[in-house]
PDB file of C-alpha atoms in Angstrom:
ATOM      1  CA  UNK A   1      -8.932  14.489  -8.729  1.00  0.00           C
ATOM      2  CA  UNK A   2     -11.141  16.533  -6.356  1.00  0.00           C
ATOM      3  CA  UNK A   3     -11.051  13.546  -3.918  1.00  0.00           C
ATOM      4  CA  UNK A   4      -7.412  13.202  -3.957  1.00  0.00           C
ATOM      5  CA  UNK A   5      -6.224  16.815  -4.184  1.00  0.00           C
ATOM      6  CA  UNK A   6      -8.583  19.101  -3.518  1.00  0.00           C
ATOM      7  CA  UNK A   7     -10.581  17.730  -0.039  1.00  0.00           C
ATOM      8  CA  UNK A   8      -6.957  17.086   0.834  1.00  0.00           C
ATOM      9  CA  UNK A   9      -5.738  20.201   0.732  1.00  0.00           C
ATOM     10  CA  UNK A  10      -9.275  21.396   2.557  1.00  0.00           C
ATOM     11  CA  UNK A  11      -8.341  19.012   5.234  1.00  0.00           C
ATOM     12  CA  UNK A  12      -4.783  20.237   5.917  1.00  0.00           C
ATOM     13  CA  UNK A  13      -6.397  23.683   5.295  1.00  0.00           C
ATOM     14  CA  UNK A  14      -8.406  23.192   8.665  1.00  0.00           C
ATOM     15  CA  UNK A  15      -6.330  21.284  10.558  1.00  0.00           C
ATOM     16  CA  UNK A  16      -3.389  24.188  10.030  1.00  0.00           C
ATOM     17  CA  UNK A  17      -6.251  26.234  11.492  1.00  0.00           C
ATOM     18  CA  UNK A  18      -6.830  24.562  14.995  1.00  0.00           C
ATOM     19  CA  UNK A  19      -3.136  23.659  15.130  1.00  0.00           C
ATOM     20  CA  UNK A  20      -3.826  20.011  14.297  1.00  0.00           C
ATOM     21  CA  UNK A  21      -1.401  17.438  12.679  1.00  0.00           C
ATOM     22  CA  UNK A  22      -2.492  16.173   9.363  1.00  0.00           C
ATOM     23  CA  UNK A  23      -1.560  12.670   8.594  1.00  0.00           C
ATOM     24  CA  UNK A  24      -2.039  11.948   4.458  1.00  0.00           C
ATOM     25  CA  UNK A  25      -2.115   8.610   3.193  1.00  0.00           C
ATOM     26  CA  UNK A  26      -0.451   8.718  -0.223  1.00  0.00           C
ATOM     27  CA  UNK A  27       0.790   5.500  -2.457  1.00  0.00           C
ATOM     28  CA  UNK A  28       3.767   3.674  -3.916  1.00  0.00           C
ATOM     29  CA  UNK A  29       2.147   4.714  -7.489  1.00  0.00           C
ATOM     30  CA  UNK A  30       3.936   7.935  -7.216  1.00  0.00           C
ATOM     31  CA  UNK A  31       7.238   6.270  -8.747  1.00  0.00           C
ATOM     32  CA  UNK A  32       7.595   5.178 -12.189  1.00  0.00           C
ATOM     33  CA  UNK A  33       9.599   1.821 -11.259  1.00  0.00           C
ATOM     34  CA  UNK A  34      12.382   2.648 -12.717  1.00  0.00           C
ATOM     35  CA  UNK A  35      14.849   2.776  -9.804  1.00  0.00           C
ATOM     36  CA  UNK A  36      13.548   0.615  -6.677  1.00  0.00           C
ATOM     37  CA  UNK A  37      13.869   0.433  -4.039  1.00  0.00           C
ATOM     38  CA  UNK A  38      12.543   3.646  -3.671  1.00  0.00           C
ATOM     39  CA  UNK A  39      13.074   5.578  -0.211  1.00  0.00           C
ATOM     40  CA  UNK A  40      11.866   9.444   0.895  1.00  0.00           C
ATOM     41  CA  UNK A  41      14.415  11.372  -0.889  1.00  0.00           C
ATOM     42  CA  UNK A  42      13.719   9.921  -4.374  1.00  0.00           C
ATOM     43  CA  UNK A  43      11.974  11.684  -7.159  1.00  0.00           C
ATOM     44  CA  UNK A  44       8.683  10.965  -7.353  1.00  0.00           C
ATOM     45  CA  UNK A  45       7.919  10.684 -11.056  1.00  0.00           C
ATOM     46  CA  UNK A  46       3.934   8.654 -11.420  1.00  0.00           C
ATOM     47  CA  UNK A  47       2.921   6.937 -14.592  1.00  0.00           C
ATOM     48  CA  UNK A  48      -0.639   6.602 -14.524  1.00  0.00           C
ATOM     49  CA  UNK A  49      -3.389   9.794 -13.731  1.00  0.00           C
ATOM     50  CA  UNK A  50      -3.580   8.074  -9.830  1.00  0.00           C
ATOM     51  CA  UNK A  51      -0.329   8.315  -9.265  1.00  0.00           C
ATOM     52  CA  UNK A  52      -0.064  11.569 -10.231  1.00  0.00           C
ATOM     53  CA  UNK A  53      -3.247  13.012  -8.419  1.00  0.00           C
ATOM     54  CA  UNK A  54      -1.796  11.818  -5.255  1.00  0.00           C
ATOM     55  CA  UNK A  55       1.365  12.974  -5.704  1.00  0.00           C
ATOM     56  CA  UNK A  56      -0.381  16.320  -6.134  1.00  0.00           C
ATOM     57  CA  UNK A  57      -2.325  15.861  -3.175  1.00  0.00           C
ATOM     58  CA  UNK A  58       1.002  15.438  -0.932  1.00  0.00           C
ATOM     59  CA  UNK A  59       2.190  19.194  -2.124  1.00  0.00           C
ATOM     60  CA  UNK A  60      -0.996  20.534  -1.599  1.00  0.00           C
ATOM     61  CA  UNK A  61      -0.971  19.068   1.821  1.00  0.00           C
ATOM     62  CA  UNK A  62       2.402  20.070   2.646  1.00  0.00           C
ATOM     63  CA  UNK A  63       1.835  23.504   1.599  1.00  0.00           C
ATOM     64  CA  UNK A  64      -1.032  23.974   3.591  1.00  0.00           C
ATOM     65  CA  UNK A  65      -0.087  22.567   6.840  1.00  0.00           C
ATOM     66  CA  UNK A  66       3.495  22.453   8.193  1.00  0.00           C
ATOM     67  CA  UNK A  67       2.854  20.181  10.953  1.00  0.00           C
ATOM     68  CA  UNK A  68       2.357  16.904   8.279  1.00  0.00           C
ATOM     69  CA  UNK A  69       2.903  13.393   7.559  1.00  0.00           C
ATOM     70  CA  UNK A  70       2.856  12.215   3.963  1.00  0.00           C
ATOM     71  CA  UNK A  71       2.971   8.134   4.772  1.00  0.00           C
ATOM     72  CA  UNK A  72       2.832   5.989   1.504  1.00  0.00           C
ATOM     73  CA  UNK A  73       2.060   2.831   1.701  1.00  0.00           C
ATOM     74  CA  UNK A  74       2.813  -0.234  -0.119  1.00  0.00           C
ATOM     75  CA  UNK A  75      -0.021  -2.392  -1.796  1.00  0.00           C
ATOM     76  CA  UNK A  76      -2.397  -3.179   1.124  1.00  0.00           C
ATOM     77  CA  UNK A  77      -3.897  -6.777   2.136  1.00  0.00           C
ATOM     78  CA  UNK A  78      -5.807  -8.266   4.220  1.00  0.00           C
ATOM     79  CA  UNK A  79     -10.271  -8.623   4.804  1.00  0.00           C
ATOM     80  CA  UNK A  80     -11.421  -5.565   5.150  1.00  0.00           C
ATOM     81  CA  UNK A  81     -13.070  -4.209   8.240  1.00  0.00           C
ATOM     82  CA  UNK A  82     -16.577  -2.962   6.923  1.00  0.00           C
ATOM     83  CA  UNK A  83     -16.502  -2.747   3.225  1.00  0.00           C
ATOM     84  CA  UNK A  84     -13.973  -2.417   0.434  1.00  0.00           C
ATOM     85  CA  UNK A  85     -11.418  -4.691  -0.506  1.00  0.00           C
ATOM     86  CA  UNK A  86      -8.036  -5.468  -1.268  1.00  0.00           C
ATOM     87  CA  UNK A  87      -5.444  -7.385  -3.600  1.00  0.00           C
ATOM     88  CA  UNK A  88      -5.534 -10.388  -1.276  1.00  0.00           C
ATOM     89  CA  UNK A  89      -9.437 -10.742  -1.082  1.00  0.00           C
ATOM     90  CA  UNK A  90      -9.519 -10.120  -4.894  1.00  0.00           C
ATOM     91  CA  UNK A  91      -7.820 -13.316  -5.196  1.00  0.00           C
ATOM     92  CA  UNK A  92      -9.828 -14.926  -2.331  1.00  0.00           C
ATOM     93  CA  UNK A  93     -13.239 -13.833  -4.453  1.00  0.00           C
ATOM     94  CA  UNK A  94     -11.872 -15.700  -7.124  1.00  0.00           C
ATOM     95  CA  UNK A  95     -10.662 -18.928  -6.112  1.00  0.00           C
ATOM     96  CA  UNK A  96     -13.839 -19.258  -4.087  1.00  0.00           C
ATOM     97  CA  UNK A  97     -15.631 -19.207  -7.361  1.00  0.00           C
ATOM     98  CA  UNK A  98     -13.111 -21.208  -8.770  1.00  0.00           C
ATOM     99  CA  UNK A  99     -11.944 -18.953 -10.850  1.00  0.00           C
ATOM    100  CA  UNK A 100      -8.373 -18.453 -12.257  1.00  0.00           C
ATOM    101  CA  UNK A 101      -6.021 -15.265 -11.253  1.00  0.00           C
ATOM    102  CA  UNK A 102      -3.450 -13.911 -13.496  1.00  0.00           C
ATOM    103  CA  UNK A 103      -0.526 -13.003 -11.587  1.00  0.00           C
ATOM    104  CA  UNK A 104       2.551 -10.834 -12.752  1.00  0.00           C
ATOM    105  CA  UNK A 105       6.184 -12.431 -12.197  1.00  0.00           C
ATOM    106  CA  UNK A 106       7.754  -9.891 -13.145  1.00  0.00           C
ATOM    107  CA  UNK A 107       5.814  -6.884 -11.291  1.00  0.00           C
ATOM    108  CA  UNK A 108       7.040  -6.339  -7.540  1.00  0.00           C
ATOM    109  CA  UNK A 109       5.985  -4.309  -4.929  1.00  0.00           C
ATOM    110  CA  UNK A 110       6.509  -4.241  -0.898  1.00  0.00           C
ATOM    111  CA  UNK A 111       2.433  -5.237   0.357  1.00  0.00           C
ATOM    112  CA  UNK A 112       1.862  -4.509   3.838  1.00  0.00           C
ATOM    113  CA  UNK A 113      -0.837  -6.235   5.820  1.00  0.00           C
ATOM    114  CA  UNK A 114      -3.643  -3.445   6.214  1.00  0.00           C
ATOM    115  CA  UNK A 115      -3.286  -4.023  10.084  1.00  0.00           C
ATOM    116  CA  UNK A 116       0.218  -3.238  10.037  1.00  0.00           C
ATOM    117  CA  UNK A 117       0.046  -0.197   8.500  1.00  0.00           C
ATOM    118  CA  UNK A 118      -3.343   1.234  10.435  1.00  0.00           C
ATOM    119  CA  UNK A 119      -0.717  -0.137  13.665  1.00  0.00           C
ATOM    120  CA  UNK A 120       2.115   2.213  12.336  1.00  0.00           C
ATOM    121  CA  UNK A 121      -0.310   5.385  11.133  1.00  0.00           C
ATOM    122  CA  UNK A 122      -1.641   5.427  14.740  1.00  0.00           C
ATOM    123  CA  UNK A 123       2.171   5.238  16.316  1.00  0.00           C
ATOM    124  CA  UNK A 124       2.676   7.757  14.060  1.00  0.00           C
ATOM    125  CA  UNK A 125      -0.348  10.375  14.956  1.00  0.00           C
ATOM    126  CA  UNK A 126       1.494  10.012  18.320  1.00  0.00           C
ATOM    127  CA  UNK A 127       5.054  10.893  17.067  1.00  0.00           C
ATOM    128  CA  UNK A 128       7.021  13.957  17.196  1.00  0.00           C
ATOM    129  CA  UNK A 129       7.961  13.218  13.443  1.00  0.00           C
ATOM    130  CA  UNK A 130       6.772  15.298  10.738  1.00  0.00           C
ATOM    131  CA  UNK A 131       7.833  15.144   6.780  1.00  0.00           C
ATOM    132  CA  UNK A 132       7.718  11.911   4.180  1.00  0.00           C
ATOM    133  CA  UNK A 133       7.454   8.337   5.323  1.00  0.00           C
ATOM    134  CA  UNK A 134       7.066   4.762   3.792  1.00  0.00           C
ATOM    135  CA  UNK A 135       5.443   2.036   5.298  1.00  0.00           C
ATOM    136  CA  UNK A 136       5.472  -0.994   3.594  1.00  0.00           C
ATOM    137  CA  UNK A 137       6.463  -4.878   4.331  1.00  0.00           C
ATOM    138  CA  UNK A 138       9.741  -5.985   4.831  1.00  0.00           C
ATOM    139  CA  UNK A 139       9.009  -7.496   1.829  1.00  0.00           C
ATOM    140  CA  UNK A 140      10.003  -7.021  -2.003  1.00  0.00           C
ATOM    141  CA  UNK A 141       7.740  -9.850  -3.871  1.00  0.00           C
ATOM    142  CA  UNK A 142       6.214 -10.282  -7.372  1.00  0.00           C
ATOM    143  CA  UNK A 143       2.340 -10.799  -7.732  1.00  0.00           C
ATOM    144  CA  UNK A 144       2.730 -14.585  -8.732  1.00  0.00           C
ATOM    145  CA  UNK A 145       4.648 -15.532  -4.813  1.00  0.00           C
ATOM    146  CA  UNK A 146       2.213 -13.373  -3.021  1.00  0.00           C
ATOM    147  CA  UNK A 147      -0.453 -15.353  -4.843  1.00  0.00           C
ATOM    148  CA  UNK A 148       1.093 -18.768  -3.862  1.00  0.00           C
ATOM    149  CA  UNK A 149       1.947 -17.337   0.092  1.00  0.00           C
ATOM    150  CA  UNK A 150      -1.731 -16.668   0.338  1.00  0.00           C
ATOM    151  CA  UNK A 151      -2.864 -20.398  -1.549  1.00  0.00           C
ATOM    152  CA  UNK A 152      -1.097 -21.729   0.658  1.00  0.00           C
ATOM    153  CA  UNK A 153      -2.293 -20.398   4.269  1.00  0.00           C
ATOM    154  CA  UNK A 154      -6.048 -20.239   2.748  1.00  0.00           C
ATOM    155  CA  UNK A 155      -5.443 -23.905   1.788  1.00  0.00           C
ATOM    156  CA  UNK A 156      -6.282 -22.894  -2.152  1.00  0.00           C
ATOM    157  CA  UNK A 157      -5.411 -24.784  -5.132  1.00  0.00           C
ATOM    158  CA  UNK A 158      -2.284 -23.600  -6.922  1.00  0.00           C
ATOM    159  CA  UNK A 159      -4.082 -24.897 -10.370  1.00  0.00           C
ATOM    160  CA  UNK A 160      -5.893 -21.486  -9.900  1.00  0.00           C
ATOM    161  CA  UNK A 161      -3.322 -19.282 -10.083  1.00  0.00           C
ATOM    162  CA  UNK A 162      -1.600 -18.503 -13.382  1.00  0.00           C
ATOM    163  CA  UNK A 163       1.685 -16.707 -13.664  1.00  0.00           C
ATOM    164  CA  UNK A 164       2.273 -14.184 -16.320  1.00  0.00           C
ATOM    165  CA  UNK A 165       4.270 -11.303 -17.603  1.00  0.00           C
ATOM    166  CA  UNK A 166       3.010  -7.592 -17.498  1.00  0.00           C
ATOM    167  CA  UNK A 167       3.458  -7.983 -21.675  1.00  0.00           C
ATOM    168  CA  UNK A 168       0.689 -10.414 -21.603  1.00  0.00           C
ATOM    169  CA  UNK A 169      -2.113  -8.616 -20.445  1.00  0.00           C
ATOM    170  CA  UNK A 170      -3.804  -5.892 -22.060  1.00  0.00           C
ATOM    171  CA  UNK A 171      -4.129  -3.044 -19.083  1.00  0.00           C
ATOM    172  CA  UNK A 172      -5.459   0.740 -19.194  1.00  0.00           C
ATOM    173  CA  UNK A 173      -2.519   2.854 -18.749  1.00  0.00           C
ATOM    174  CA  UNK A 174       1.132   2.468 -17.843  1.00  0.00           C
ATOM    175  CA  UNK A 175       1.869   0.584 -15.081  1.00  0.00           C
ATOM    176  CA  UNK A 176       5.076   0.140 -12.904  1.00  0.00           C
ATOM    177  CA  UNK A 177       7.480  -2.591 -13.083  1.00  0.00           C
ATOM    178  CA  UNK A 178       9.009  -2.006  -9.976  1.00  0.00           C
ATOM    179  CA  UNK A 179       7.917   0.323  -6.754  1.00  0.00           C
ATOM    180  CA  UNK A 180       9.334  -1.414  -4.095  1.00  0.00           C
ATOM    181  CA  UNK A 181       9.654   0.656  -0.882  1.00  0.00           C
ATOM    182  CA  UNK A 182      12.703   1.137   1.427  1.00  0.00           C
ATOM    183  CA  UNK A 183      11.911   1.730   4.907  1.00  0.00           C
ATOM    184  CA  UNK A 184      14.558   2.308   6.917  1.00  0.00           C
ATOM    185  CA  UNK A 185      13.419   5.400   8.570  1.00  0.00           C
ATOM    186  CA  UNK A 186      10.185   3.629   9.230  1.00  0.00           C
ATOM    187  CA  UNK A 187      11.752   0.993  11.231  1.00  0.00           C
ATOM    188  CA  UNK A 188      14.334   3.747  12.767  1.00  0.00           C
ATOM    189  CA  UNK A 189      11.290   5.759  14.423  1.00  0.00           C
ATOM    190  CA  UNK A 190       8.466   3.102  14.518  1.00  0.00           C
ATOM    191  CA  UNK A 191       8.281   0.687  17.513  1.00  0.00           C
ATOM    192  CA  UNK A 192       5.477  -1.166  15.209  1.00  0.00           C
ATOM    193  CA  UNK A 193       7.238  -4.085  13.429  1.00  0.00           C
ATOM    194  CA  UNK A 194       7.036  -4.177   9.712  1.00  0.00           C
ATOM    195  CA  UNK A 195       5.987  -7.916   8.583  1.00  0.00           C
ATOM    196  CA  UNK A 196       7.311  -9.862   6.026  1.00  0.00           C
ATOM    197  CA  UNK A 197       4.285 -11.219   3.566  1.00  0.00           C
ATOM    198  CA  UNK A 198       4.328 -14.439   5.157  1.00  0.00           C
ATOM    199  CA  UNK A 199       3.598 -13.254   8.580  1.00  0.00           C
ATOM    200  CA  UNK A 200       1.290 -10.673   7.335  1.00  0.00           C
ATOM    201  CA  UNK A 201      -0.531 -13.180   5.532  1.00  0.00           C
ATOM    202  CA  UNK A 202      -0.835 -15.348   9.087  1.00  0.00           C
ATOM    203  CA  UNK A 203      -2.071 -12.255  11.210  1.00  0.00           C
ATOM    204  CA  UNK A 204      -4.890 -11.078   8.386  1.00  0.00           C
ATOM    205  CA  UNK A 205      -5.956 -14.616   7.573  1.00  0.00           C
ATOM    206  CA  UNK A 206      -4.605 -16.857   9.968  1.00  0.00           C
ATOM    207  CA  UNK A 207      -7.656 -16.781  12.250  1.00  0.00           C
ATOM    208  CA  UNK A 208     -10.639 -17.021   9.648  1.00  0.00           C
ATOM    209  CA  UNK A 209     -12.749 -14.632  11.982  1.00  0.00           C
ATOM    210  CA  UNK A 210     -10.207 -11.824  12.297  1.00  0.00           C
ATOM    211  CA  UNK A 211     -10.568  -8.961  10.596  1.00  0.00           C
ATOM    212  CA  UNK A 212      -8.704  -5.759  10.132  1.00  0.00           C
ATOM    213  CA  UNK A 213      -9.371  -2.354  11.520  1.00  0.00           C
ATOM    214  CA  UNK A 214      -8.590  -0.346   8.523  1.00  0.00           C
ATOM    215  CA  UNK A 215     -10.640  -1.069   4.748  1.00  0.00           C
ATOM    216  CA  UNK A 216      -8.407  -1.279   1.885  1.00  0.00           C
TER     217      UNK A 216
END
């Protein structure tokens, strides 16, 4: 909580005070996946104490500096620059250690390739635009396809990857069904192309030494 709301707010604080833009990075989490796709004008309405921490964070940053951007992203992928990781190198970590994932089928969300959206957030410090965007793929996709889109470019055995249904697992808190993005006024303002998962996959992993310039 003092991470996510309360630096924030210190942030847009001092940028308001030298006149600066303030670009927050919130999350899909802030819907309850009741209604996708979701776009800027919906309600947000979080089910788990993340979601709602960040969803705090984006009033206290809007409140404090009129000149922001509240961007949410999808589900990030992708090796991470430094440190860190991601949904896509969770899986990686497994299968090397061939190990089996549990994916949802029936729990979607829009990833974006970490890339992409560090590509988009930089367009963006550069825009006129100010207010509420989404950036996400130009994907909607359950857990289980991503899984067998990534397999498949890292050359992975399906056999590790097990589909299942959010009922199946046991998981702390509530978690969304649904929080697919839409992101039509991303695509509207943004000269930075918003990849499907396939091609998203190919520019993260499709050279083995590449790696991203933003840690997920």
């Amino acid at each position: 909580q003092q991470t996510n709301i309360r630096a924030s707010k210190l942030l847009a604080k001092y940028s308001a005070a030298i006149g600066a833009k303030i670009i927050y990075i919130s999350t899909d989490l802030i819907f309850d996946g009741k209604a996708p796709p979701y776009s800027e004008k919906d309600r947000p309405n979080p089910l788990s104490f993340y979601g709602w921490s960040k969803r705090q964070a984006e009033l206290a940053v809007a409140a404090a500096n009129p000149n922001h951007i509240i961007a949410r992203p999808a589900i990030m992928y992708g090796p991470p620059a430094i440190s860190g990781t991601s949904f896509s190198e969770w899986m990686r970590d497994f299968w090397q250690n061939q190990k089996t994932t549990k994916l949802f089928t029936d729990q979607f969300r829009t990833p974006i390739y970490a890339g992409n959206l560090a590509q988009a957030v930089l367009e963006l410090a550069e825009h006129s635009f100010t207010g509420i965007i989404h950036i996400a793929g130009s994907e909607r996709i359950d857990r289980y396809q991503f899984g067998l889109l990534l397999a498949h470019r890292l050359n992975r055995d399906e056999k590790y990857i097990q589909p299942v249904q959010m009922k199946d697992i046991s998981l702390p808190g509530v978690r969304p069904a649904d929080v697919s993005l839409q992101i039509d006024l991303a695509r509207k303002i943004l000269k930075t192309k918003l990849l499907d998962c396939k091609a998203g996959i190919q520019a993260a992993y499709g050279n083995k030494n590449k790696q991203t310039f933003l840690s997920t």
